[in-house]
Coordinates of C-alpha atoms in Angstrom, one line a residue:
X1 CA 16.4 77.8 -67.7
X2 CA 17.1 80.4 -70.5
X3 CA 14.4 80.4 -72.9
X4 CA 15.2 81.8 -76.3
X5 CA 13.8 81.6 -79.8
X6 CA 15.3 83.6 -83.4
X7 CA 12.6 86.1 -84.4
X8 CA 13.4 88.9 -87.7
X9 CA 14.1 91.1 -85.8
X10 CA 16.4 90.6 -83.5
X11 CA 18.8 89.7 -86.2
X12 CA 22.0 90.0 -84.1
X13 CA 21.3 87.8 -81.3
X14 CA 17.4 85.4 -79.8
X15 CA 16.3 86.4 -77.1
X16 CA 17.4 85.0 -74.8
X17 CA 15.5 85.1 -71.2
X18 CA 17.1 84.1 -68.0
X19 CA 14.9 82.0 -65.1
X20 CA 16.3 81.1 -61.6
X21 CA 13.8 78.4 -60.4
X22 CA 10.5 76.4 -62.3
X23 CA 8.7 78.5 -59.6
X24 CA 8.7 81.8 -61.1
X25 CA 6.7 83.7 -62.7
X26 CA 9.6 86.5 -64.1
X27 CA 13.0 85.8 -66.0
X28 CA 15.0 88.7 -66.9
X29 CA 16.1 89.5 -70.7
X30 CA 19.6 88.9 -71.2
X31 CA 20.5 91.1 -74.5
X32 CA 22.6 94.4 -74.7
X33 CA 20.1 96.6 -74.9
X34 CA 17.2 94.8 -73.6
X35 CA 13.8 93.9 -76.2
X36 CA 11.6 95.5 -78.0
X37 CA 8.0 95.3 -77.5
X38 CA 6.9 92.9 -79.6
X39 CA 9.6 90.6 -79.9
X40 CA 8.4 86.8 -79.1
X41 CA 9.4 84.9 -77.4
X42 CA 10.0 80.4 -77.9
X43 CA 7.5 80.1 -75.0
X44 CA 5.1 82.0 -77.8
X45 CA 5.2 84.4 -75.2
X46 CA 5.0 88.5 -76.6
X47 CA 6.9 91.1 -75.0
X48 CA 4.2 93.8 -74.0
X49 CA 6.7 97.0 -73.2
X50 CA 10.0 97.1 -74.0
X51 CA 12.2 95.6 -70.8
X52 CA 15.8 97.2 -70.7
X53 CA 19.0 94.2 -70.2
X54 CA 18.6 92.5 -66.9
X55 CA 14.8 94.1 -66.3
X56 CA 12.2 91.1 -65.6
X57 CA 9.4 90.3 -67.9
X58 CA 6.3 88.9 -66.5
X59 CA 6.1 84.8 -67.7
X60 CA 2.6 84.8 -67.0
X61 CA -0.5 87.5 -65.8
X62 CA 0.1 88.5 -62.2
X63 CA -2.7 89.4 -60.8
X64 CA -2.8 92.7 -57.5
X65 CA -2.2 91.8 -54.3
X66 CA -0.2 88.6 -56.4
X67 CA 3.9 87.4 -55.4
X68 CA 5.7 88.1 -57.7
X69 CA 8.6 84.7 -57.6
X70 CA 11.6 85.2 -58.6
X71 CA 15.4 83.2 -57.0
X72 CA 11.5 80.6 -56.3
X73 CA 11.0 83.5 -53.5
X74 CA 8.4 86.6 -53.0
X75 CA 10.0 89.8 -54.1
X76 CA 7.3 92.1 -54.0
X77 CA 3.3 92.0 -54.5
X78 CA 2.0 92.9 -57.4
X79 CA 0.3 96.8 -56.4
X80 CA -1.9 96.6 -60.3
X81 CA -2.4 93.7 -61.9
X82 CA 0.4 92.7 -63.8
X83 CA -0.2 90.9 -67.7
X84 CA 1.8 88.0 -68.8
X85 CA 4.8 90.1 -71.1
X86 CA 5.1 93.0 -69.3
X87 CA 7.7 94.7 -67.9
X88 CA 7.8 94.5 -64.3
X89 CA 10.1 97.2 -61.9
X90 CA 10.5 98.0 -58.9
X91 CA 7.1 100.5 -59.1
X92 CA 4.7 98.3 -60.0
X93 CA 6.7 95.8 -56.5
X94 CA 4.9 96.7 -52.8
X95 CA 8.3 95.3 -51.5
X96 CA 7.5 92.0 -48.3
X97 CA 8.3 92.7 -44.7
X98 CA 11.1 92.1 -42.7
X99 CA 11.6 88.1 -41.5
X100 CA 10.7 88.3 -38.6
X101 CA 13.6 86.9 -36.3
X102 CA 11.6 84.8 -33.8
X103 CA 11.7 80.9 -34.9
X104 CA 14.4 80.6 -37.8
X105 CA 15.8 77.5 -38.3
X106 CA 18.6 77.3 -35.9
X107 CA 21.7 74.6 -38.0
X108 CA 19.0 72.2 -40.0
X109 CA 20.7 71.8 -43.1
X110 CA 23.3 69.4 -42.9
X111 CA 24.9 68.8 -46.2
X112 CA 27.2 65.8 -48.0
X113 CA 31.1 66.9 -46.6
X114 CA 32.3 67.8 -49.9
X115 CA 35.6 66.2 -50.3
X116 CA 38.5 67.7 -49.1
X117 CA 40.7 69.6 -52.0
X118 CA 44.1 68.4 -52.1
X119 CA 47.4 69.5 -54.2
X120 CA 47.2 72.9 -53.7
X121 CA 49.7 76.1 -53.0
X122 CA 50.4 80.0 -53.9
X123 CA 53.4 81.4 -52.4
X124 CA 52.9 83.7 -48.9
X125 CA 54.6 85.3 -46.9
X126 CA 55.1 83.4 -43.6
X127 CA 54.3 85.8 -40.3
X128 CA 55.7 85.3 -36.5
X129 CA 51.9 84.8 -34.9
X130 CA 51.3 82.2 -38.4
X131 CA 49.1 84.1 -40.7
X132 CA 50.3 84.6 -44.0
X133 CA 51.1 87.8 -46.5
X134 CA 49.6 87.3 -50.1
X135 CA 51.9 90.6 -50.2
X136 CA 54.8 92.7 -48.7
X137 CA 53.6 95.6 -47.5
X138 CA 55.0 99.0 -44.9
X139 CA 51.3 100.2 -43.7
X140 CA 51.5 102.9 -41.4
X141 CA 49.0 103.4 -38.8
X142 CA 47.9 106.8 -38.0
X143 CA 46.1 107.2 -34.5
X144 CA 44.3 110.5 -36.2
X145 CA 42.9 112.8 -39.0
X146 CA 45.2 115.5 -38.4
X147 CA 48.3 113.3 -38.6
X148 CA 47.1 112.6 -42.3
X149 CA 48.4 115.2 -44.9
X150 CA 51.5 114.4 -42.5
X151 CA 52.0 111.0 -43.7
X152 CA 50.1 111.7 -47.1
X153 CA 53.7 113.6 -48.1
X154 CA 56.1 111.3 -46.2
X155 CA 54.7 108.2 -48.2
X156 CA 56.2 109.8 -51.1
X157 CA 58.9 111.5 -50.3
X158 CA 59.8 107.1 -48.6
X159 CA 58.3 106.0 -51.8
X160 CA 61.0 107.9 -53.6
X161 CA 64.2 108.2 -52.5
X162 CA 63.8 105.0 -50.1
X163 CA 62.1 101.8 -51.5
X164 CA 63.4 101.8 -54.5
X165 CA 66.5 100.8 -52.4
X166 CA 64.2 97.7 -50.7
X167 CA 62.4 95.3 -53.9
X168 CA 61.4 93.0 -52.1
X169 CA 58.4 94.9 -50.5
X170 CA 55.9 95.8 -51.9
X171 CA 54.9 99.0 -51.3
X172 CA 54.7 101.5 -48.2
X173 CA 50.9 103.0 -47.7
X174 CA 49.3 105.0 -45.0
X175 CA 46.2 103.7 -43.1
X176 CA 44.3 107.2 -43.7
X177 CA 41.4 107.7 -41.7
X178 CA 38.2 109.9 -40.2
X179 CA 38.6 108.8 -37.2
X180 CA 40.1 110.0 -33.6
X181 CA 39.2 113.4 -31.9
X182 CA 36.2 114.5 -31.7
X183 CA 34.4 111.7 -31.1
X184 CA 32.4 110.6 -28.1
X185 CA 35.8 108.1 -27.5
X186 CA 34.6 106.0 -23.9
X187 CA 31.1 105.4 -25.6
X188 CA 30.0 101.7 -25.8
X189 CA 29.9 101.3 -29.8
X190 CA 33.5 102.8 -29.5
X191 CA 35.2 100.3 -29.6
X192 CA 34.1 98.7 -33.1
X193 CA 36.1 101.7 -34.7
X194 CA 39.0 101.3 -32.3
X195 CA 40.0 97.6 -32.9
X196 CA 38.9 98.2 -36.6
X197 CA 42.2 100.6 -36.7
X198 CA 44.0 98.4 -34.2
X199 CA 43.4 94.8 -36.2
X200 CA 43.8 96.8 -39.7
X201 CA 47.8 97.0 -38.2
X202 CA 48.3 93.4 -37.7
X203 CA 46.1 92.4 -41.1
X204 CA 49.1 89.6 -42.4
X205 CA 50.1 91.6 -45.4
X206 CA 51.8 93.8 -43.1
X207 CA 54.6 91.2 -42.1
X208 CA 53.7 92.2 -37.9
X209 CA 56.0 96.2 -38.5
X210 CA 53.6 98.5 -36.5
X211 CA 55.1 102.1 -37.4
X212 CA 52.7 104.8 -36.1
X213 CA 52.6 108.7 -36.8
X214 CA 50.7 110.4 -34.0
X215 CA 49.5 113.6 -33.4
X216 CA 49.6 114.2 -29.5
X217 CA 47.0 115.2 -28.6
X218 CA 44.5 113.5 -29.8
X219 CA 41.9 111.3 -27.9
X220 CA 43.4 107.5 -29.6
X221 CA 46.1 107.4 -28.1
X222 CA 48.4 105.7 -29.7
X223 CA 48.5 103.2 -26.6
X224 CA 44.3 103.1 -26.4
X225 CA 45.0 101.8 -29.6
X226 CA 48.0 99.7 -30.0
X227 CA 48.1 98.3 -25.7
X228 CA 50.8 96.8 -24.4
X229 CA 50.5 93.0 -25.0
X230 CA 48.5 93.3 -28.0
X231 CA 51.1 92.0 -30.2
X232 CA 54.6 91.4 -30.8
X233 CA 56.8 94.3 -30.9
X234 CA 60.6 94.1 -32.2
X235 CA 62.7 97.6 -31.7
X236 CA 66.2 97.3 -33.0
X237 CA 66.8 100.8 -31.3
X238 CA 66.0 99.9 -28.6
X239 CA 67.9 96.7 -28.2
X240 CA 71.1 98.5 -29.1
X241 CA 70.5 101.8 -26.9
X242 CA 69.6 99.9 -23.2
X243 CA 70.0 96.4 -23.7
X244 CA 68.9 93.0 -25.2
X245 CA 66.7 92.4 -21.8
X246 CA 64.6 95.9 -22.5
X247 CA 61.5 95.8 -23.0
X248 CA 60.9 96.7 -26.5
X249 CA 57.8 99.5 -27.6
X250 CA 55.4 100.7 -29.8
X251 CA 57.0 102.3 -32.7
X252 CA 55.3 106.0 -32.6
X253 CA 56.6 109.4 -34.5
X254 CA 54.7 112.0 -32.0
X255 CA 54.0 115.3 -34.1
X256 CA 54.1 117.1 -31.3
X257 CA 56.9 116.3 -29.9
X258 CA 59.8 119.6 -28.4
X259 CA 62.5 117.6 -31.0
X260 CA 60.4 118.2 -34.1
X261 CA 61.8 121.7 -35.0
X262 CA 59.9 122.8 -38.5
X263 CA 57.9 120.4 -40.7
X264 CA 60.9 118.5 -42.6
X265 CA 62.0 117.5 -38.7
X266 CA 58.7 115.8 -38.8
X267 CA 59.2 114.4 -41.4
X268 CA 62.3 113.2 -41.4
X269 CA 61.6 111.5 -38.1
X270 CA 58.7 109.3 -40.5
X271 CA 61.0 108.2 -43.0
X272 CA 63.9 107.3 -40.8
X273 CA 61.2 105.0 -38.9
X274 CA 60.6 103.4 -41.9
X275 CA 63.8 102.4 -42.7
X276 CA 64.3 100.6 -40.1
X277 CA 60.8 98.8 -40.7
X278 CA 61.5 98.3 -43.8
X279 CA 65.2 96.5 -43.7
X280 CA 63.0 93.9 -42.4
X281 CA 60.3 93.3 -44.5
X282 CA 62.6 93.3 -47.3
X283 CA 64.7 90.7 -45.5
X284 CA 61.4 88.2 -45.7
X285 CA 61.1 86.0 -48.9
X286 CA 58.2 84.1 -50.3
X287 CA 57.0 79.9 -49.3
X288 CA 54.9 77.7 -50.7
X289 CA 52.0 77.7 -49.0
X290 CA 48.8 75.2 -48.3
X291 CA 45.9 77.5 -49.9
X292 CA 44.1 76.7 -46.5
X293 CA 46.2 80.2 -45.5
X294 CA 44.2 82.2 -47.9
X295 CA 41.3 84.4 -46.3
X296 CA 39.6 86.4 -48.5
X297 CA 36.9 88.6 -48.8
X298 CA 33.7 88.2 -51.0
X299 CA 31.5 91.7 -52.0
X300 CA 29.7 92.0 -54.4
X301 CA 28.7 96.5 -55.1
X302 CA 27.7 98.1 -58.5
X303 CA 25.0 95.4 -58.5
X304 CA 23.1 94.2 -61.0
X305 CA 19.8 91.5 -62.0
X306 CA 23.3 89.8 -63.7
X307 CA 25.2 90.0 -60.3
X308 CA 23.1 86.6 -58.1
X309 CA 23.2 85.2 -62.4
X310 CA 26.1 85.0 -63.4
X311 CA 29.2 86.1 -60.7
X312 CA 28.6 85.9 -57.8
X313 CA 26.7 82.9 -58.1
X314 CA 30.1 81.7 -60.0
X315 CA 31.9 83.3 -56.9
X316 CA 30.2 81.3 -54.6
X317 CA 31.2 77.5 -56.5
X318 CA 34.8 79.1 -55.8
X319 CA 34.1 79.6 -52.0
X320 CA 33.0 76.1 -51.8
X321 CA 37.1 76.0 -53.9
X322 CA 38.3 76.8 -50.8
X323 CA 36.4 75.7 -48.1
X324 CA 37.4 72.1 -50.2
X325 CA 40.4 73.2 -49.4
X326 CA 40.8 74.5 -46.2
X327 CA 40.9 78.5 -46.5
X328 CA 39.5 80.9 -44.5
X329 CA 36.3 82.6 -46.7
X330 CA 34.6 85.6 -45.6
X331 CA 31.0 87.3 -46.6
X332 CA 29.2 89.8 -44.9
X333 CA 26.8 92.8 -46.1
X334 CA 24.6 92.2 -43.2
X335 CA 21.1 94.6 -45.6
X336 CA 21.6 92.7 -48.2
X337 CA 21.9 89.4 -46.5
X338 CA 18.9 90.7 -43.9
X339 CA 16.5 88.8 -46.5
X340 CA 17.8 85.9 -46.3
X341 CA 18.5 84.8 -42.7
X342 CA 16.4 81.6 -42.3
X343 CA 18.9 80.1 -45.1
X344 CA 21.3 81.4 -43.2
X345 CA 20.8 80.0 -39.8
X346 CA 19.8 76.9 -41.6
X347 CA 23.0 76.7 -42.6
X348 CA 24.8 77.5 -39.6
X349 CA 27.5 74.3 -38.4
X350 CA 25.3 74.9 -34.5
X351 CA 23.4 76.9 -32.9
X352 CA 25.7 78.3 -31.5
X353 CA 26.2 79.7 -34.5
X354 CA 22.9 80.7 -36.0
X355 CA 22.1 82.3 -33.0
X356 CA 25.3 84.7 -32.9
X357 CA 23.7 85.4 -36.5
X358 CA 20.4 86.3 -34.5
X359 CA 22.1 88.2 -32.9
X360 CA 24.4 91.0 -35.3
X361 CA 20.5 91.5 -37.6
X362 CA 19.0 92.5 -34.1
X363 CA 21.9 95.3 -33.2
X364 CA 22.2 95.6 -37.0
X365 CA 18.0 96.3 -37.0
X366 CA 18.7 98.6 -34.3
X367 CA 21.1 100.9 -35.5
X368 CA 18.8 101.6 -39.0
X369 CA 16.0 101.6 -36.5
X370 CA 18.1 105.0 -34.7
X371 CA 18.3 106.3 -37.5
X372 CA 14.8 105.9 -39.6
X373 CA 15.4 103.9 -42.2
X374 CA 15.5 100.0 -42.8
X375 CA 16.9 97.8 -44.8
X376 CA 14.7 99.3 -48.1
X377 CA 17.7 102.1 -47.7
X378 CA 20.2 100.5 -49.8
X379 CA 19.3 99.8 -52.8
X380 CA 21.4 102.9 -55.2
X381 CA 19.2 103.9 -58.1
X382 CA 22.2 102.0 -60.4
X383 CA 21.1 98.5 -59.1
X384 CA 18.0 99.5 -59.9
X385 CA 18.5 101.1 -63.6
X386 CA 20.3 97.0 -63.7
X387 CA 17.2 95.9 -62.9
X388 CA 17.0 94.9 -59.1
X389 CA 13.5 96.0 -57.8
X390 CA 14.2 96.4 -54.3
X391 CA 16.7 94.9 -51.2
X392 CA 14.9 91.6 -51.1
X393 CA 15.8 90.9 -54.8
X394 CA 19.7 92.5 -54.3
X395 CA 20.0 89.5 -50.7
X396 CA 18.9 86.8 -53.1
X397 CA 21.1 87.3 -56.1
X398 CA 24.0 88.5 -53.1
X399 CA 24.0 85.5 -50.5
X400 CA 24.6 82.9 -53.4
X401 CA 28.3 84.3 -52.5
X402 CA 28.1 82.1 -50.0
X403 CA 28.2 78.8 -52.0
X404 CA 26.3 75.8 -50.1
X405 CA 28.9 74.5 -46.9
X406 CA 28.6 75.2 -43.7
X407 CA 29.0 78.3 -41.7
X408 CA 31.2 78.1 -39.5
X409 CA 31.4 80.8 -37.7
X410 CA 30.8 85.2 -37.2
X411 CA 32.8 88.1 -36.9
X412 CA 31.5 90.9 -35.2
X413 CA 32.2 94.2 -37.1
X414 CA 35.9 95.7 -36.4
X415 CA 36.8 91.6 -34.7
X416 CA 39.9 89.4 -36.4
X417 CA 38.8 86.6 -37.7
X418 CA 40.0 83.5 -35.6
X419 CA 38.9 79.9 -37.1
X420 CA 38.9 78.1 -40.9
X421 CA 36.4 78.0 -43.1
X422 CA 32.8 79.5 -43.7
X423 CA 32.4 83.1 -42.0
X424 CA 29.5 85.5 -41.8
X425 CA 31.2 89.4 -41.1
X426 CA 29.0 90.9 -40.3
X427 CA 29.2 94.5 -42.4
X428 CA 27.4 97.1 -43.8
X429 CA 26.4 96.8 -47.7
X430 CA 28.9 100.1 -48.0
X431 CA 31.7 98.6 -50.6
X432 CA 34.0 100.7 -48.6
X433 CA 33.0 100.2 -45.0
X434 CA 33.0 95.8 -45.1
X435 CA 36.2 96.3 -47.3
X436 CA 37.9 97.7 -44.7
X437 CA 35.6 95.5 -41.6
X438 CA 37.1 92.4 -43.9
X439 CA 40.6 94.0 -43.8
X440 CA 40.4 94.0 -40.4
X441 CA 38.7 90.5 -39.8
X442 CA 42.8 89.5 -41.2
X443 CA 42.0 88.9 -45.7
X444 CA 44.5 88.6 -47.3
X445 CA 43.0 88.7 -50.8
X446 CA 39.7 90.2 -52.0
X447 CA 37.0 89.5 -54.6
X448 CA 34.5 91.5 -55.5
X449 CA 31.7 91.5 -57.9
X450 CA 30.0 94.3 -60.6
X451 CA 27.5 94.3 -62.7
X452 CA 27.0 98.3 -63.2
X453 CA 31.2 98.7 -62.3
X454 CA 33.1 99.7 -60.1
X455 CA 36.9 100.7 -60.4
X456 CA 37.4 100.1 -56.6
X457 CA 40.3 98.4 -55.1
X458 CA 42.3 98.7 -51.7
X459 CA 46.2 99.5 -51.5
X460 CA 45.9 96.8 -48.9
X461 CA 45.3 94.0 -50.8
X462 CA 44.8 92.0 -53.8
X463 CA 41.4 93.2 -55.9
X464 CA 40.1 90.8 -58.1
X465 CA 37.1 92.2 -59.5
X466 CA 35.0 89.6 -61.8
X467 CA 32.4 91.6 -64.5
X468 CA 28.0 90.0 -64.3
X469 CA 27.6 91.2 -67.9
X470 CA 29.8 90.7 -70.8
X471 CA 29.1 93.8 -72.3
X472 CA 30.7 95.4 -68.9
X473 CA 34.3 93.0 -69.3
X474 CA 34.1 94.3 -72.6
X475 CA 33.8 98.2 -72.3
X476 CA 35.7 97.8 -69.2
X477 CA 38.8 95.1 -70.6
X478 CA 41.8 97.2 -68.7
X479 CA 39.4 97.4 -65.4
X480 CA 37.8 94.3 -64.2
X481 CA 39.8 90.5 -64.2
X482 CA 37.6 88.0 -64.8
X483 CA 34.4 88.1 -67.5
X484 CA 31.4 85.8 -65.3
X485 CA 28.7 87.5 -68.4
X486 CA 30.2 84.2 -70.6
X487 CA 28.0 82.1 -68.2
X488 CA 24.8 84.4 -69.4
X489 CA 26.0 84.3 -72.6
X490 CA 26.7 80.5 -72.6
X491 CA 30.1 80.0 -72.7
X492 CA 30.7 79.0 -70.3
X493 CA 29.4 77.4 -66.9
X494 CA 28.7 78.2 -62.9
X495 CA 32.0 75.9 -63.3
X496 CA 34.3 76.8 -65.3
X497 CA 34.2 80.6 -64.0
X498 CA 34.5 79.5 -60.5
X499 CA 37.9 77.6 -61.9
X500 CA 39.1 81.0 -63.2
X501 CA 38.7 82.1 -60.5
X502 CA 39.9 79.5 -57.9
X503 CA 43.4 79.7 -59.9
X504 CA 43.1 83.2 -60.2
X505 CA 42.8 83.7 -56.6
X506 CA 46.3 81.2 -56.3
X507 CA 48.5 83.2 -58.6
X508 CA 47.7 86.7 -57.1
X509 CA 48.1 85.3 -54.1
X510 CA 52.4 84.1 -55.0
X511 CA 52.3 87.8 -56.7
X512 CA 51.9 85.4 -60.1
X513 CA 49.6 88.5 -62.1
X514 CA 48.6 92.1 -60.7
X515 CA 45.4 92.3 -60.5
X516 CA 44.4 95.8 -62.7
X517 CA 43.4 97.0 -59.6
X518 CA 46.5 96.8 -58.2
X519 CA 48.2 98.2 -61.3
X520 CA 46.5 101.2 -62.0
X521 CA 47.1 101.8 -58.5
X522 CA 42.7 102.1 -58.3
X523 CA 42.8 102.6 -53.8
X524 CA 39.6 103.4 -51.9
X525 CA 40.1 105.1 -48.9
X526 CA 39.2 103.5 -45.6
X527 CA 37.1 104.0 -44.1
X528 CA 36.0 103.6 -40.3
X529 CA 32.0 102.5 -39.3
X530 CA 31.9 104.5 -36.0
X531 CA 28.3 103.7 -35.3
X532 CA 29.0 106.3 -31.4
X533 CA 28.3 109.7 -31.1
X534 CA 30.6 111.9 -32.9
X535 CA 31.2 114.9 -30.6

């Protein structure tokens, strides 16, 4: 709900505040540049302080120790009396304790099933394993960081000399990472980075073409990364050399092989093998597939107090559309949903799904405790400048990306999603690590909301960027794909923007449109989540 007026001290636009729930005792200021002290709202409330845009104003007197409520949730407790009309910021609040993971509601919410959404399609690339890609990319997997420079050099050569000959291939990317050696490879938690890299190599956008560059002496040997039977392989060299009955082998270029004499010998080997894969990828064609083949990862970064007002609710509406269409949607970021775990467990489709979420939260609590920190370490200076006082407030706005559908499954870090519907993919909140783990889970399209602004992008999948504020969308007009700030401006509804995101997804997935991140080739590095020791 909003509170507007037309005071004489704001000639261009009346003051606008946004209150998320009738029981809230704070609202955020929506006006660009904020509102000065002395501003009179339509309710008659006079601002005691200057309140920056996206920051909270007290709608009533809040006593010391009193709950500050937003989203009808106590996001903090006043450490001193706060007068009505005052600026409410993080320095005035004591953060609530984390919710206990004991005694949570398990699958108690039974919403009426949403009607199926039929007739929506996109043009995608069908793979032999049944998955569908939105892009046709040759990905070159690396077993270890040591080979990154060689692979980067080779990829540049491939793009310049080979790729133009294969017009149906969108790109060639090196799956660079910082893992592979100097690590406790047999530690229990080492399974996370290893399976992450394995499953990224099998992402639907890579068409089942697996090519590996290895050093030779690293701990993460190619056969450990991609063991026999983990992937269906086609190797034309083996068939040609020893007959059709030969077992295909993993395509590995090992830099320490005796056959390599000099640097350019290594580069020639990588390019020779890349050409084999490019030929097969070039033979692929898009075909019409149902929207149910989308596997969408949703994430937020550079968040502000508008994230939970505009962009994330619009993405949540779109999430419901996707689930109704039979697609897969993954929301993530453990620390950014931890304070709403009761909301999530109650929405689980079964008690078993709820218990799986609780296990992931407990594991992450223990992981943070090892580092002698807790969830409060998540909130950044930019989040606070954007009006988010603490992780509790941030979590309430983050969860709404998940929409209202039942949560039908949980994906552990680095694992592959194996079912349709709304899934919780347990990941750290770091933009790059979350995106990397969602890639491993099999996403073929990414949606990323931001309020402060970030040029985040991924080379492996298209990333649709949604701005929470019109000011950001205006200033970053060639970086943001959709302006959800129109919701706060009163120019569009949550439903309007949700449908806009849905239709843009189909166009981007079909290759009819490119995102700004794709056009500028803005790509963040893959960052593997490695909770195991480094030796």
